[in-house]
Amino acid sequence: MKHPGTPWPAKVVAALVVAYALSPIDLIPDFVPVLGYLDDLILLPLGIALAIRLIPPTVLEDCRRQARENPPRLGLGLAGAVAIVALWLWALYALYRCLA
């Protein structure tokens, strides 16, 4: 979405899809059996597909080429995972001490 050739409608659709995915408000509440999750399973992929279709093929190919040439570096992956696990273990221990 940072590519200067990305049209604004594609950016708007992508932002709306992300907002809908993160929003606690759904068209059909999740506590409704089956249908509650079905709207997420249908609307999110359709929104992503629409956003991709709105991007011109030349821009999409240029972005894919840049992604192949410059893969993301995940330098803190293991350290971050260890920190998160340690935090959860500490929280569980604190909860145990509080309840015991």
mmCIF file with all atom_site columns, C-alpha atoms in Angstrom:
data_model
loop_
_atom_site.group_PDB
_atom_site.id
_atom_site.type_symbol
_atom_site.label_atom_id
_atom_site.label_alt_id
_atom_site.label_comp_id
_atom_site.label_asym_id
_atom_site.label_entity_id
_atom_site.label_seq_id
_atom_site.pdbx_PDB_ins_code
_atom_site.Cartn_x
_atom_site.Cartn_y
_atom_site.Cartn_z
_atom_site.occupancy
_atom_site.B_iso_or_equiv
_atom_site.pdbx_formal_charge
_atom_site.auth_seq_id
_atom_site.auth_comp_id
_atom_site.auth_asym_id
_atom_site.auth_atom_id
_atom_site.pdbx_PDB_model_num
ATOM 1   C CA . MET A 1 1   ? 0.000   0.000   0.000   1.00 0.00 ? 1   MET A CA 1
ATOM 2   C CA . LYS A 1 2   ? 3.027   2.286   0.222   1.00 0.00 ? 2   LYS A CA 1
ATOM 3   C CA . HIS A 1 3   ? 3.675   2.109   -3.522  1.00 0.00 ? 3   HIS A CA 1
ATOM 4   C CA . PRO A 1 4   ? 2.924   5.496   -5.103  1.00 0.00 ? 4   PRO A CA 1
ATOM 5   C CA . GLY A 1 5   ? 1.024   3.795   -7.926  1.00 0.00 ? 5   GLY A CA 1
ATOM 6   C CA . THR A 1 6   ? -1.512  2.197   -5.596  1.00 0.00 ? 6   THR A CA 1
ATOM 7   C CA . PRO A 1 7   ? -4.887  3.862   -6.248  1.00 0.00 ? 7   PRO A CA 1
ATOM 8   C CA . TRP A 1 8   ? -6.732  5.350   -3.293  1.00 0.00 ? 8   TRP A CA 1
ATOM 9   C CA . PRO A 1 9   ? -9.803  3.069   -3.670  1.00 0.00 ? 9   PRO A CA 1
ATOM 10  C CA . ALA A 1 10  ? -7.568  0.037   -3.063  1.00 0.00 ? 10  ALA A CA 1
ATOM 11  C CA . LYS A 1 11  ? -6.122  1.695   0.032   1.00 0.00 ? 11  LYS A CA 1
ATOM 12  C CA . VAL A 1 12  ? -9.599  2.528   1.340   1.00 0.00 ? 12  VAL A CA 1
ATOM 13  C CA . VAL A 1 13  ? -10.884 -1.023  0.775   1.00 0.00 ? 13  VAL A CA 1
ATOM 14  C CA . ALA A 1 14  ? -7.793  -2.503  2.459   1.00 0.00 ? 14  ALA A CA 1
ATOM 15  C CA . ALA A 1 15  ? -8.196  -0.161  5.440   1.00 0.00 ? 15  ALA A CA 1
ATOM 16  C CA . LEU A 1 16  ? -11.884 -1.063  5.745   1.00 0.00 ? 16  LEU A CA 1
ATOM 17  C CA . VAL A 1 17  ? -11.081 -4.790  5.654   1.00 0.00 ? 17  VAL A CA 1
ATOM 18  C CA . VAL A 1 18  ? -8.491  -4.393  8.414   1.00 0.00 ? 18  VAL A CA 1
ATOM 19  C CA . ALA A 1 19  ? -10.876 -2.243  10.456  1.00 0.00 ? 19  ALA A CA 1
ATOM 20  C CA . TYR A 1 20  ? -13.661 -4.816  10.088  1.00 0.00 ? 20  TYR A CA 1
ATOM 21  C CA . ALA A 1 21  ? -11.318 -7.660  11.031  1.00 0.00 ? 21  ALA A CA 1
ATOM 22  C CA . LEU A 1 22  ? -10.148 -5.875  14.185  1.00 0.00 ? 22  LEU A CA 1
ATOM 23  C CA . SER A 1 23  ? -13.497 -4.373  15.140  1.00 0.00 ? 23  SER A CA 1
ATOM 24  C CA . PRO A 1 24  ? -15.513 -6.028  17.892  1.00 0.00 ? 24  PRO A CA 1
ATOM 25  C CA . ILE A 1 25  ? -18.667 -5.067  15.967  1.00 0.00 ? 25  ILE A CA 1
ATOM 26  C CA . ASP A 1 26  ? -19.809 -7.608  13.340  1.00 0.00 ? 26  ASP A CA 1
ATOM 27  C CA . LEU A 1 27  ? -22.702 -7.658  10.917  1.00 0.00 ? 27  LEU A CA 1
ATOM 28  C CA . ILE A 1 28  ? -23.824 -10.875 12.588  1.00 0.00 ? 28  ILE A CA 1
ATOM 29  C CA . PRO A 1 29  ? -22.650 -11.248 16.210  1.00 0.00 ? 29  PRO A CA 1
ATOM 30  C CA . ASP A 1 30  ? -20.228 -14.115 16.812  1.00 0.00 ? 30  ASP A CA 1
ATOM 31  C CA . PHE A 1 31  ? -22.432 -15.684 19.488  1.00 0.00 ? 31  PHE A CA 1
ATOM 32  C CA . VAL A 1 32  ? -24.993 -16.629 16.800  1.00 0.00 ? 32  VAL A CA 1
ATOM 33  C CA . PRO A 1 33  ? -24.198 -20.281 16.014  1.00 0.00 ? 33  PRO A CA 1
ATOM 34  C CA . VAL A 1 34  ? -22.450 -20.831 12.662  1.00 0.00 ? 34  VAL A CA 1
ATOM 35  C CA . LEU A 1 35  ? -23.658 -17.574 11.074  1.00 0.00 ? 35  LEU A CA 1
ATOM 36  C CA . GLY A 1 36  ? -21.647 -15.475 13.519  1.00 0.00 ? 36  GLY A CA 1
ATOM 37  C CA . TYR A 1 37  ? -18.346 -16.692 12.122  1.00 0.00 ? 37  TYR A CA 1
ATOM 38  C CA . LEU A 1 38  ? -19.619 -17.207 8.592   1.00 0.00 ? 38  LEU A CA 1
ATOM 39  C CA . ASP A 1 39  ? -19.771 -13.470 7.912   1.00 0.00 ? 39  ASP A CA 1
ATOM 40  C CA . ASP A 1 40  ? -16.068 -13.175 8.809   1.00 0.00 ? 40  ASP A CA 1
ATOM 41  C CA . LEU A 1 41  ? -15.192 -16.177 6.644   1.00 0.00 ? 41  LEU A CA 1
ATOM 42  C CA . ILE A 1 42  ? -16.982 -14.634 3.665   1.00 0.00 ? 42  ILE A CA 1
ATOM 43  C CA . LEU A 1 43  ? -16.490 -10.880 3.991   1.00 0.00 ? 43  LEU A CA 1
ATOM 44  C CA . LEU A 1 44  ? -12.788 -10.795 4.831   1.00 0.00 ? 44  LEU A CA 1
ATOM 45  C CA . PRO A 1 45  ? -11.574 -12.880 1.847   1.00 0.00 ? 45  PRO A CA 1
ATOM 46  C CA . LEU A 1 46  ? -13.931 -10.978 -0.476  1.00 0.00 ? 46  LEU A CA 1
ATOM 47  C CA . GLY A 1 47  ? -12.592 -7.656  0.799   1.00 0.00 ? 47  GLY A CA 1
ATOM 48  C CA . ILE A 1 48  ? -8.988  -8.776  0.358   1.00 0.00 ? 48  ILE A CA 1
ATOM 49  C CA . ALA A 1 49  ? -9.732  -10.028 -3.161  1.00 0.00 ? 49  ALA A CA 1
ATOM 50  C CA . LEU A 1 50  ? -11.420 -6.724  -4.026  1.00 0.00 ? 50  LEU A CA 1
ATOM 51  C CA . ALA A 1 51  ? -8.472  -4.700  -2.727  1.00 0.00 ? 51  ALA A CA 1
ATOM 52  C CA . ILE A 1 52  ? -6.058  -6.801  -4.803  1.00 0.00 ? 52  ILE A CA 1
ATOM 53  C CA . ARG A 1 53  ? -8.225  -6.436  -7.922  1.00 0.00 ? 53  ARG A CA 1
ATOM 54  C CA . LEU A 1 54  ? -8.213  -2.659  -7.519  1.00 0.00 ? 54  LEU A CA 1
ATOM 55  C CA . ILE A 1 55  ? -4.405  -2.560  -7.689  1.00 0.00 ? 55  ILE A CA 1
ATOM 56  C CA . PRO A 1 56  ? -3.083  -2.278  -11.268 1.00 0.00 ? 56  PRO A CA 1
ATOM 57  C CA . PRO A 1 57  ? -1.162  -5.389  -12.422 1.00 0.00 ? 57  PRO A CA 1
ATOM 58  C CA . THR A 1 58  ? 2.032   -3.392  -13.020 1.00 0.00 ? 58  THR A CA 1
ATOM 59  C CA . VAL A 1 59  ? 2.003   -2.059  -9.454  1.00 0.00 ? 59  VAL A CA 1
ATOM 60  C CA . LEU A 1 60  ? 1.241   -5.505  -8.036  1.00 0.00 ? 60  LEU A CA 1
ATOM 61  C CA . GLU A 1 61  ? 4.075   -7.100  -10.000 1.00 0.00 ? 61  GLU A CA 1
ATOM 62  C CA . ASP A 1 62  ? 6.490   -4.339  -8.965  1.00 0.00 ? 62  ASP A CA 1
ATOM 63  C CA . CYS A 1 63  ? 5.590   -4.887  -5.293  1.00 0.00 ? 63  CYS A CA 1
ATOM 64  C CA . ARG A 1 64  ? 5.991   -8.657  -5.635  1.00 0.00 ? 64  ARG A CA 1
ATOM 65  C CA . ARG A 1 65  ? 9.401   -8.154  -7.260  1.00 0.00 ? 65  ARG A CA 1
ATOM 66  C CA . GLN A 1 66  ? 10.482  -5.857  -4.416  1.00 0.00 ? 66  GLN A CA 1
ATOM 67  C CA . ALA A 1 67  ? 9.290   -8.417  -1.857  1.00 0.00 ? 67  ALA A CA 1
ATOM 68  C CA . ARG A 1 68  ? 11.324  -11.169 -3.553  1.00 0.00 ? 68  ARG A CA 1
ATOM 69  C CA . GLU A 1 69  ? 14.449  -8.999  -3.723  1.00 0.00 ? 69  GLU A CA 1
ATOM 70  C CA . ASN A 1 70  ? 14.175  -7.647  -0.167  1.00 0.00 ? 70  ASN A CA 1
ATOM 71  C CA . PRO A 1 71  ? 12.666  -10.312 2.101   1.00 0.00 ? 71  PRO A CA 1
ATOM 72  C CA . PRO A 1 72  ? 11.762  -9.115  5.600   1.00 0.00 ? 72  PRO A CA 1
ATOM 73  C CA . ARG A 1 73  ? 14.371  -9.667  8.284   1.00 0.00 ? 73  ARG A CA 1
ATOM 74  C CA . LEU A 1 74  ? 13.062  -11.140 11.508  1.00 0.00 ? 74  LEU A CA 1
ATOM 75  C CA . GLY A 1 75  ? 16.032  -10.511 13.769  1.00 0.00 ? 75  GLY A CA 1
ATOM 76  C CA . LEU A 1 76  ? 14.166  -10.553 17.071  1.00 0.00 ? 76  LEU A CA 1
ATOM 77  C CA . GLY A 1 77  ? 11.940  -13.534 16.319  1.00 0.00 ? 77  GLY A CA 1
ATOM 78  C CA . LEU A 1 78  ? 13.426  -15.974 18.814  1.00 0.00 ? 78  LEU A CA 1
ATOM 79  C CA . ALA A 1 79  ? 14.172  -13.342 21.449  1.00 0.00 ? 79  ALA A CA 1
ATOM 80  C CA . GLY A 1 80  ? 10.650  -11.954 21.115  1.00 0.00 ? 80  GLY A CA 1
ATOM 81  C CA . ALA A 1 81  ? 9.133   -15.417 21.439  1.00 0.00 ? 81  ALA A CA 1
ATOM 82  C CA . VAL A 1 82  ? 11.199  -16.126 24.561  1.00 0.00 ? 82  VAL A CA 1
ATOM 83  C CA . ALA A 1 83  ? 10.159  -12.782 26.062  1.00 0.00 ? 83  ALA A CA 1
ATOM 84  C CA . ILE A 1 84  ? 6.469   -13.475 25.422  1.00 0.00 ? 84  ILE A CA 1
ATOM 85  C CA . VAL A 1 85  ? 6.664   -16.989 26.880  1.00 0.00 ? 85  VAL A CA 1
ATOM 86  C CA . ALA A 1 86  ? 8.514   -15.636 29.924  1.00 0.00 ? 86  ALA A CA 1
ATOM 87  C CA . LEU A 1 87  ? 5.860   -12.954 30.386  1.00 0.00 ? 87  LEU A CA 1
ATOM 88  C CA . TRP A 1 88  ? 3.060   -15.540 30.228  1.00 0.00 ? 88  TRP A CA 1
ATOM 89  C CA . LEU A 1 89  ? 4.864   -17.808 32.684  1.00 0.00 ? 89  LEU A CA 1
ATOM 90  C CA . TRP A 1 90  ? 5.346   -14.889 35.065  1.00 0.00 ? 90  TRP A CA 1
ATOM 91  C CA . ALA A 1 91  ? 1.649   -13.942 34.744  1.00 0.00 ? 91  ALA A CA 1
ATOM 92  C CA . LEU A 1 92  ? 0.558   -17.529 35.431  1.00 0.00 ? 92  LEU A CA 1
ATOM 93  C CA . TYR A 1 93  ? 2.874   -17.719 38.440  1.00 0.00 ? 93  TYR A CA 1
ATOM 94  C CA . ALA A 1 94  ? 1.527   -14.410 39.769  1.00 0.00 ? 94  ALA A CA 1
ATOM 95  C CA . LEU A 1 95  ? -2.036  -15.660 39.305  1.00 0.00 ? 95  LEU A CA 1
ATOM 96  C CA . TYR A 1 96  ? -1.184  -18.907 41.100  1.00 0.00 ? 96  TYR A CA 1
ATOM 97  C CA . ARG A 1 97  ? 0.387   -16.988 44.011  1.00 0.00 ? 97  ARG A CA 1
ATOM 98  C CA . CYS A 1 98  ? -2.634  -14.699 44.197  1.00 0.00 ? 98  CYS A CA 1
ATOM 99  C CA . LEU A 1 99  ? -5.142  -17.562 44.265  1.00 0.00 ? 99  LEU A CA 1
ATOM 100 C CA . ALA A 1 100 ? -3.146  -19.866 46.553  1.00 0.00 ? 100 ALA A CA 1
#
